[in-house]
Coordinates of C-alpha atoms in Angstrom, one line a residue:
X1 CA 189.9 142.9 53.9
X2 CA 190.3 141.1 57.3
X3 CA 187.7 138.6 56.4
X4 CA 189.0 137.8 53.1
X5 CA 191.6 136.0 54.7
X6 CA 191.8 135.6 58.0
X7 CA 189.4 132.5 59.6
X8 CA 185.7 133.7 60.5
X9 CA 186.3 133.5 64.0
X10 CA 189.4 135.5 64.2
X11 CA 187.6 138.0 62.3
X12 CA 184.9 137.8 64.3
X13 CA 187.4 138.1 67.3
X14 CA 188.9 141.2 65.6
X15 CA 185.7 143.1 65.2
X16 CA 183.8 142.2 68.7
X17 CA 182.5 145.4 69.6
X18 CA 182.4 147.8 66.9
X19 CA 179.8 148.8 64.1
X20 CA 180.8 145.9 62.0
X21 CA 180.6 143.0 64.2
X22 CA 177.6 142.0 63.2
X23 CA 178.0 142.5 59.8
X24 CA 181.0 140.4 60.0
X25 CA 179.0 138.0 61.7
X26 CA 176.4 137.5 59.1
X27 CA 179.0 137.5 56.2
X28 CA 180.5 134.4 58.2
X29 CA 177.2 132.6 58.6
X30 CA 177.2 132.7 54.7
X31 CA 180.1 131.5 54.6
X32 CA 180.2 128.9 56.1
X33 CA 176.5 127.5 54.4
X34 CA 177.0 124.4 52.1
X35 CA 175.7 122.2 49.7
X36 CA 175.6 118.7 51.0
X37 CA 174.3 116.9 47.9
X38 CA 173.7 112.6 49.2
X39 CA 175.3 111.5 46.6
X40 CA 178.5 113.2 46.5
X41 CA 178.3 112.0 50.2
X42 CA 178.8 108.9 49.1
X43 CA 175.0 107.2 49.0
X44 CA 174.4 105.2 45.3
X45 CA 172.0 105.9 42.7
X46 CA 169.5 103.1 41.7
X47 CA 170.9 100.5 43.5
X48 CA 168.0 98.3 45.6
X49 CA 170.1 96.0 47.0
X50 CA 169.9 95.2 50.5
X51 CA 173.5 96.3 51.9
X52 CA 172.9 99.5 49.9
X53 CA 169.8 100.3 51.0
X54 CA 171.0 100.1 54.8
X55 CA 174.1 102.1 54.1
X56 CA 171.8 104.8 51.8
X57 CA 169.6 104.7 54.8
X58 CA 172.8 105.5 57.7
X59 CA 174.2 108.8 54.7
X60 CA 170.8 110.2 55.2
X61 CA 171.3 110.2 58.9
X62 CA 174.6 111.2 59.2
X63 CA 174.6 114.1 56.2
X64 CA 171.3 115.3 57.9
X65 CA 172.1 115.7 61.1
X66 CA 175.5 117.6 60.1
X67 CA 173.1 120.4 58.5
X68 CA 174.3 123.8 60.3
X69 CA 172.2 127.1 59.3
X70 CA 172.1 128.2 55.7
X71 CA 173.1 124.7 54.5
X72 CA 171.2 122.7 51.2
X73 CA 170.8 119.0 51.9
X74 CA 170.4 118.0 48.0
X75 CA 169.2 114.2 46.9
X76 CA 170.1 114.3 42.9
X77 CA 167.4 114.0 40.3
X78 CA 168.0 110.2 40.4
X79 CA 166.7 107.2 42.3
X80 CA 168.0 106.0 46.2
X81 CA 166.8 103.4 47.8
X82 CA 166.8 103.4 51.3
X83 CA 166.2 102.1 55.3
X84 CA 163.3 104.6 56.8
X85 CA 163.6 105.5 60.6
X86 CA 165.8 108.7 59.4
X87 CA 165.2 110.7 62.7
X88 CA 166.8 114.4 63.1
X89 CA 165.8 117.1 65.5
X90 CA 167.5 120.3 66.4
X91 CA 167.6 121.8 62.6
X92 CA 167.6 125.7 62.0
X93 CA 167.4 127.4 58.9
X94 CA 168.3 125.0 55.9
X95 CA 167.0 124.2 52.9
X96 CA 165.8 120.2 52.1
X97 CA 166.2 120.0 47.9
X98 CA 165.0 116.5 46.9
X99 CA 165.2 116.6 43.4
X100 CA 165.3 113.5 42.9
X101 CA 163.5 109.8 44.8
X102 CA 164.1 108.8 48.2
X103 CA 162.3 105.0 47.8
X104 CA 161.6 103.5 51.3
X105 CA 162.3 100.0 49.9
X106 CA 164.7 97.4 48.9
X107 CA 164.5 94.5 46.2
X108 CA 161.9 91.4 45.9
X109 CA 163.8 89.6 47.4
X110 CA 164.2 91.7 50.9
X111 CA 160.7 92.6 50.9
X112 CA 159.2 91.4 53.9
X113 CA 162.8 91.5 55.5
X114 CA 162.7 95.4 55.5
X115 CA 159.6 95.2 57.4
X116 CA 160.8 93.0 59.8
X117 CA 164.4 95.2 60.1
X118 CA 162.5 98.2 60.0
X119 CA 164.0 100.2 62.8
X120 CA 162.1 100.0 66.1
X121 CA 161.6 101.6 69.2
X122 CA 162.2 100.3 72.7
X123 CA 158.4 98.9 72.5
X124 CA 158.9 97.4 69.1
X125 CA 156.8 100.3 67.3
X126 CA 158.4 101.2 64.2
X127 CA 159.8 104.6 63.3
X128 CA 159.0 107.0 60.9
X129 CA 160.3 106.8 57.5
X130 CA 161.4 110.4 57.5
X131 CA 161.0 112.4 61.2
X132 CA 162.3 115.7 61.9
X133 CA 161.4 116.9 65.2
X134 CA 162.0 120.6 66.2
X135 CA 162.9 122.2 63.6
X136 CA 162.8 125.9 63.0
X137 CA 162.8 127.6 59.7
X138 CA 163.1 124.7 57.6
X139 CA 162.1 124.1 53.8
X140 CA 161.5 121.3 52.0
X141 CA 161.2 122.0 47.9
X142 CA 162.7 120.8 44.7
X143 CA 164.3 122.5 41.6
X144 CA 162.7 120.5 39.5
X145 CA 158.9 120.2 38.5
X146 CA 158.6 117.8 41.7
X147 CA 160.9 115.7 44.0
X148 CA 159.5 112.5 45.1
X149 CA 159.4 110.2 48.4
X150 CA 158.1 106.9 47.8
X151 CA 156.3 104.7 50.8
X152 CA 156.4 101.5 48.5
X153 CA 153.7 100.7 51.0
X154 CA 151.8 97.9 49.1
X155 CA 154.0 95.2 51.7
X156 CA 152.9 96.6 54.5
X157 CA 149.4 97.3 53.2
X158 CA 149.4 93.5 52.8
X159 CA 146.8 90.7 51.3
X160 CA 144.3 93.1 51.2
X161 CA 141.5 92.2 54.2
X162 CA 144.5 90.3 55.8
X163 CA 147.4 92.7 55.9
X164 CA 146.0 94.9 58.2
X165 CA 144.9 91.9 60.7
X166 CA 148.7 91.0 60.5
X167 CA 150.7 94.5 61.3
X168 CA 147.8 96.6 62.3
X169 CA 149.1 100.2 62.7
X170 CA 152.4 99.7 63.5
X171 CA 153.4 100.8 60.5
X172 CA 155.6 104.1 59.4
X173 CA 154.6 107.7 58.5
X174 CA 156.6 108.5 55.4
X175 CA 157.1 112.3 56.6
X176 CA 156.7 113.6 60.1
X177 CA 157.2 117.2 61.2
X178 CA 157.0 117.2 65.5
X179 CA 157.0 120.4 67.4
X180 CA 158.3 122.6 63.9
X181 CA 158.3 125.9 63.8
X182 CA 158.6 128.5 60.5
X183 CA 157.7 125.3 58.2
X184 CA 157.4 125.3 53.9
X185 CA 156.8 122.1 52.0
X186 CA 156.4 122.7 48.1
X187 CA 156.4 120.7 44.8
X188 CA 156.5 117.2 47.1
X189 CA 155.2 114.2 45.5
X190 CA 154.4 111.9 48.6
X191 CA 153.3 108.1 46.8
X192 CA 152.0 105.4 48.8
X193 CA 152.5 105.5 52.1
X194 CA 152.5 102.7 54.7
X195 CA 150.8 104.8 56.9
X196 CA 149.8 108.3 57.0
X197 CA 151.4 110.2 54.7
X198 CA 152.1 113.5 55.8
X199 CA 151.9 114.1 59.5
X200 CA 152.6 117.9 60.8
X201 CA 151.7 117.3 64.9
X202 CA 152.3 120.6 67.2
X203 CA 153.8 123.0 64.5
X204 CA 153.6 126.6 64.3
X205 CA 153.5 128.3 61.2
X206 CA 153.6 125.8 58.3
X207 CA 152.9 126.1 54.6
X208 CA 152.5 123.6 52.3
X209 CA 151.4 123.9 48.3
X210 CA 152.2 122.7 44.9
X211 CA 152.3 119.6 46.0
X212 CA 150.9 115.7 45.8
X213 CA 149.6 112.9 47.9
X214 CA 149.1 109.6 46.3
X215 CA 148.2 106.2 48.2
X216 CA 146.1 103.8 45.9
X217 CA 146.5 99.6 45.3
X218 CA 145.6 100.0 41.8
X219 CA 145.6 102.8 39.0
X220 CA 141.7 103.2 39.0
X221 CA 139.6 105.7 39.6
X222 CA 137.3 104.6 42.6
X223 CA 137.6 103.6 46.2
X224 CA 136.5 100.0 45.9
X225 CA 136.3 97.9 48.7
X226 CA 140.1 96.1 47.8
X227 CA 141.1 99.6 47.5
X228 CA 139.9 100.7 51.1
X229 CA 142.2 97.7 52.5
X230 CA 145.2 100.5 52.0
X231 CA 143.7 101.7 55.3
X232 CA 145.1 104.4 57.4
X233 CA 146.7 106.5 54.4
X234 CA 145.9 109.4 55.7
X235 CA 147.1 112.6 53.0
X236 CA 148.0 115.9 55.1
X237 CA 147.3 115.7 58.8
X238 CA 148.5 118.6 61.1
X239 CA 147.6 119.9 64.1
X240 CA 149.3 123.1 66.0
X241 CA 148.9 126.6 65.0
X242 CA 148.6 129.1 61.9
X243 CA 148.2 126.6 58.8
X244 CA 147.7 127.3 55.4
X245 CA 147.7 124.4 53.3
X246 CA 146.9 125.2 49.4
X247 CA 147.0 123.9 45.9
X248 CA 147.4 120.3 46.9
X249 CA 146.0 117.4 45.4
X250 CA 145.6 114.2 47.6
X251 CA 143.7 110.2 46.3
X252 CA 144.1 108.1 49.3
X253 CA 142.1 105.9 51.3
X254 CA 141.4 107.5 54.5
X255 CA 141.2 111.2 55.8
X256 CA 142.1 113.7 52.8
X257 CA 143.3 116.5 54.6
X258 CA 142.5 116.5 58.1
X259 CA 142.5 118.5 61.0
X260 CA 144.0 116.5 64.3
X261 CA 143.7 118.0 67.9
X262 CA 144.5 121.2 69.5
X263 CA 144.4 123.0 66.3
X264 CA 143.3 126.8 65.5
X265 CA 143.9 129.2 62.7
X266 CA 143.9 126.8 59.7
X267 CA 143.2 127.3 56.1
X268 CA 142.8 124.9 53.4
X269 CA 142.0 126.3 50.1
X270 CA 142.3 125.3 46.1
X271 CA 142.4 121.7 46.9
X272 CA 141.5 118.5 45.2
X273 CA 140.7 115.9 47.5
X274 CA 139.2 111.9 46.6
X275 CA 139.2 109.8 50.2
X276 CA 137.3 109.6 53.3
X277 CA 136.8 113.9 53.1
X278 CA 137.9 116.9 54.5
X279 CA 138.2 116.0 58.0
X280 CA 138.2 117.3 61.3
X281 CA 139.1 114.7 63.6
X282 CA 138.9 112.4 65.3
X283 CA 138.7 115.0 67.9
X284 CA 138.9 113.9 72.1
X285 CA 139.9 116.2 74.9
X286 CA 140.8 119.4 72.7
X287 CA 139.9 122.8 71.5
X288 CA 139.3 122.9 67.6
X289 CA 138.4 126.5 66.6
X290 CA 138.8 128.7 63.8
X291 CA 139.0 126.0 60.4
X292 CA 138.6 127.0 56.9
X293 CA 138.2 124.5 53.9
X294 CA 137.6 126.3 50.5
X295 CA 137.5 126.2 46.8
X296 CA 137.9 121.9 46.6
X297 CA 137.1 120.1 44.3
X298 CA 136.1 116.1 45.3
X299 CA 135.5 113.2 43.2
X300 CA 134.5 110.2 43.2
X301 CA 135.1 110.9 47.1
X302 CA 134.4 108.1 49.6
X303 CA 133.2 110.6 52.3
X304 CA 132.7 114.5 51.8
X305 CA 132.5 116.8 54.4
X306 CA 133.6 115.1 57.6
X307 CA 134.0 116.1 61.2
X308 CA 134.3 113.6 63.9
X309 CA 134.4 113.3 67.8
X310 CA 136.3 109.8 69.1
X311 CA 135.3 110.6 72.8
X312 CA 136.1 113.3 75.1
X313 CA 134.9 116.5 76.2
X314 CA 136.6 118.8 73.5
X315 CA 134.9 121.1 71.3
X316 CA 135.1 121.7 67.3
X317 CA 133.8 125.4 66.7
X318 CA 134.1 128.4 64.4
X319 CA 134.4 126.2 61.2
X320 CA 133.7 127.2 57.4
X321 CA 133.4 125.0 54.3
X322 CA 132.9 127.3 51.8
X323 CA 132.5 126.7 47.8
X324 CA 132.8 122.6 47.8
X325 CA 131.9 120.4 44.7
X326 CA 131.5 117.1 45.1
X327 CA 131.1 114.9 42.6
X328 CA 129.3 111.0 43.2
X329 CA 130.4 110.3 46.6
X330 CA 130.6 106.5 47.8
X331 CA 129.4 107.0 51.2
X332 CA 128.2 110.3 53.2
X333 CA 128.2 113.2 51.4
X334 CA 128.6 115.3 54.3
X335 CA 128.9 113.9 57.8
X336 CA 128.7 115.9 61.6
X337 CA 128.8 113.6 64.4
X338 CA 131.1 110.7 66.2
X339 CA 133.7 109.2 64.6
X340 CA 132.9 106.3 62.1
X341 CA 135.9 103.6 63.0
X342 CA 137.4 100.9 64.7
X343 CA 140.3 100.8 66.9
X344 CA 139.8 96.8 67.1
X345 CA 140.8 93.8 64.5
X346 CA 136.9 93.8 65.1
X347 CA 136.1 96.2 62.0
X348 CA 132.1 96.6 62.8
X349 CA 133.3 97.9 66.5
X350 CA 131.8 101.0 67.6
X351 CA 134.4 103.6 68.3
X352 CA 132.4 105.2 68.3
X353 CA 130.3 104.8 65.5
X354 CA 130.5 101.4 64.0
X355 CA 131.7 101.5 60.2
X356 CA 129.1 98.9 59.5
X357 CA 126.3 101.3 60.8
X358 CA 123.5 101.5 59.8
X359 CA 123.6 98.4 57.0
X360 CA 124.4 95.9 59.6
X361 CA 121.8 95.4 62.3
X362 CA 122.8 95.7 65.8
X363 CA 125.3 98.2 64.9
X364 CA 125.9 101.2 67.0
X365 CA 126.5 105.4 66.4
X366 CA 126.0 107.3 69.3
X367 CA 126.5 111.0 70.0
X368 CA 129.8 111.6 71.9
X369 CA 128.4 113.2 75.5
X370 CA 130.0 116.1 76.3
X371 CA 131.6 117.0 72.6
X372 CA 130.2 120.3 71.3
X373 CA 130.1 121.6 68.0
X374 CA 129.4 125.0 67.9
X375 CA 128.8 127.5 64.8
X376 CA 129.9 125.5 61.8
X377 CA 128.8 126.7 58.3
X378 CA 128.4 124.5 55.0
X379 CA 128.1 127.8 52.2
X380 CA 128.1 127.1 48.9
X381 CA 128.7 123.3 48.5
X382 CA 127.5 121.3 45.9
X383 CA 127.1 117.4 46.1
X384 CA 126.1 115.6 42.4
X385 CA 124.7 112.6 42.5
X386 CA 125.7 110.8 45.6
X387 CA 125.1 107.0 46.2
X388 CA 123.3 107.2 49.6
X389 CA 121.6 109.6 51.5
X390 CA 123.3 112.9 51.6
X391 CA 124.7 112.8 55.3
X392 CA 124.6 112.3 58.9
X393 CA 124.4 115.0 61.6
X394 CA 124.5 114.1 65.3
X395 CA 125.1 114.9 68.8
X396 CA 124.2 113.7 72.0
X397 CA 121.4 114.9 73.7
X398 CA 123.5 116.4 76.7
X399 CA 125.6 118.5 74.4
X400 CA 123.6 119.2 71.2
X401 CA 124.9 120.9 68.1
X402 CA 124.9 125.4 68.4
X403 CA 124.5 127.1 65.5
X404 CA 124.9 124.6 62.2
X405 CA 124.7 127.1 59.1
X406 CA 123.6 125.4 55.5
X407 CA 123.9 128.2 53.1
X408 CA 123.1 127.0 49.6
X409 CA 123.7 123.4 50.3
X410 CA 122.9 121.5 47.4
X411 CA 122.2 117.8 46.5
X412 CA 121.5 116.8 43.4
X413 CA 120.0 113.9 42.5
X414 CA 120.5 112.0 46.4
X415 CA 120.7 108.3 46.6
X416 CA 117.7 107.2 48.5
X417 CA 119.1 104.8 51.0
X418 CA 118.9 104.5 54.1
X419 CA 117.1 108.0 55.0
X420 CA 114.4 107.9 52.5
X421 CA 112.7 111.3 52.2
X422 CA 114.3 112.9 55.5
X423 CA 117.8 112.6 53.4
X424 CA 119.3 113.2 56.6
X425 CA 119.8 111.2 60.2
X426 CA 119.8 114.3 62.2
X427 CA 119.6 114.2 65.9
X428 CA 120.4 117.0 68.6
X429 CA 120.9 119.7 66.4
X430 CA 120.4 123.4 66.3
X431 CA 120.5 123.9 62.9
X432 CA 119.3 127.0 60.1
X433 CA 118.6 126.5 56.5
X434 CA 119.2 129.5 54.4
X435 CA 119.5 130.4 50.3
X436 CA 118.8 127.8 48.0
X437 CA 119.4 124.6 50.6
X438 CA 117.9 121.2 49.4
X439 CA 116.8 119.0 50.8
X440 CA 117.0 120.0 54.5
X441 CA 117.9 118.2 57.0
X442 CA 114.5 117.3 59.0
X443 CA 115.9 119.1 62.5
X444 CA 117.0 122.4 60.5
X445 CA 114.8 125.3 60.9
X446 CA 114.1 127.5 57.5
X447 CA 115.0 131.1 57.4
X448 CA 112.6 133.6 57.0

């Protein structure tokens, strides 16, 4: 009866001690939760103008940060526009319903002045569109089929082969989780991101399914070369601990799903995927281990199978790729080595593997010295009908490749360029063919 009427603290107060208290306690917490929907907050609907978008932008901020445990942070199944560089950190069990569309843009007009005001750090880097850092026990779903957060990130993408020259990477992620813990996205519809798209760094325990990653100039099905100008949209990237990322869907043009470093204990499984692959890395000075991709499905891929080293001593070990179809990849089919990429306006600079290797003479793609990769297993993939030569596999002589498993590898139908009849560059590498494997790569053994 006490609680009924008197405040939760003096009830609290009143039962401090006894059998109840805790009870009490807990009814309290419930209490208290509440439904902090954005628009009753006072943020318009479908409104891009410029003042709006700034003040939309400051009631995402403010309602966000307010969020004590048990609460529901609600956008409406309707349309804001809004000023990125939302930052929160701190939150604890609450629920993050976006029913609706958070649009990271204003009108024509403002265009290029919201990437201009964009808010900046001390160093002029920009912020993230969306950045919660140290959360624990945090969702993020949707009561209806899917809630949506749109980059809008054809202006920063640019003139395609020129945009990229002009802002380089200084451009925003459109969700970031930092240092999470307890973590579960679901029924997400993440459209064309700036930058990366999803980026999970130094969580523990995350969850993310039924949901969809979008980044493309055109509506097309292919990764032309105007389409690849949309660079650095990476779809799910996470590093940290205990990952299960499933029935997810991502077309982008860059990493798929990707596996950054210091990360164990991750499984990837009943995915679609249609970028530059399946990734591990770019890996440097860190301990990969323990990486499961399964059950995807990949067309009209630009890369495959994809595990990189950018430098460093690290180590990528312990991985499985297990039941993969992919359908008419663009480029490498599946690829083991050093990372294929520039840091540099200079786009055929080898960092380092030169993106222009091996058409363009003179180009570079060494092994990484002192990166290991150690017992990775390709079972059951199937590649149809891939442009070039099915892959790449290599290491540097000081630290060669332990224990590379192809179990029932398939190409069908390989491109013939550049490798010819090897159908592989394959160089430092312990490697075992097994089942119905073909071709092999020209360093595997064959088992017995």
């Amino acid at each position: 009866g006490d609680v009924e009427w008197l405040s939760c603290n003096r009830a609290i107060m009143r039962t401090r001690g006894s059998a109840s208290g805790a009870a009490v306690a807990l009814l309290c917490g419930v209490a208290r939760a509440a439904v902090i929907d954005v628009e009753t907050a006072g943020a318009v609907a479908g409104d891009d103008s410029w003042d709006t978008v700034w003040k939309n932008g400051g009631i995402l901020n403010q309602t966000l940060a307010k969020l004590a445990p048990g609460d529901v942070w609600v956008v409406p199944n309707k349309t804001f526009y809004v000023m990125g560089g939302v930052v929160i950190a701190g939150l604890k069990n609450v629920t993050i319903q976006i029913d609706g569309t958070l649009a990271f843009a204003s009108d024509d007009l403002h265009g290029e002045q919201y990437m201009d005001d964009f808010p900046r750090d001390s160093s002029g880097h920009v912020f993230e569109c969306l950045h919660f850092i140290n959360c624990v026990d945090i969702t993020f779903t949707s009561s209806m089929e899917v809630g949506t957060l749109a980059g809008h990130g054809g202006k920063w993408w640019g003139i395609p082969g020129i945009g990229y020259l002009e802002r380089g990477e200084n451009r925003p992620r459109l969700l970031r989780l930092e240092g999470c813990t307890s973590v579960l996205v679901e029924k997400l519809a993440l459209l064309q991101s700036p930058y990366w798209t999803f980026y999970a760094n130094s969580v523990e325990g995350l969850e993310v399914r039924h949901s969809v990653i979008d980044a493309r100039r055109f509506d097309d099905d292919g990764h032309t070369i105007i389409d690849t100008t949309a660079f650095n949209t990476d779809g799910f990237d996470v590093s940290g601990n205990n990952v299960w990322i499933h029935d997810c869907v991502v077309w982008n043009q860059d990493d798929s799903f990707c596996v950054k470093d210091g990360s164990t204990n991750m499984v990837f499984e009943r995915i679609n995927a249609s970028g530059v692959g399946l990734t591990i890395g770019s890996i440097g000075d860190s301990v990969v281990k323990n990486i499961t991709f399964r059950d995807a499905y990949m067309q009209n891929s630009i890369k495959g199978i994809y595990l990189k080293f950018r430098g460093g001593n690290g180590s990528i070990s312990d991985v499985l790729y297990e039941n993969i179809v992919i359908d008419k990849p663009s480029q490498w089919a599946i690829w083991i080595g050093p990372a294929q990429q520039s840091d540099s306006k200079d786009l055929c600079a080898a960092h380092p593997c030169s993106i222009c290797w091996p058409t363009l003479p003179g180009a570079e793609c060494p092994g990484v010295p002192g990166a290991q990769y150690a017992n990775i297993t390709l079972r059951n993939v199937t590649v149809n009908s891939p442009k070039q030569s099915p892959g790449v596999l290599i290491a540097d002589q000081s630290t060669p490749m332990k224990n590379v498993v192809f179990d029932n590898v398939k190409v069908n139908s390989p491109g013939s360029e550049p490798w010819g009849k090897d159908f592989y560059k394959c160089e430092n590498v312990d490697g075992l063919a097994t089942g119905t494997t073909d071709p092999v790569p020209p360093c595997f053994k064959m088992a017995a």
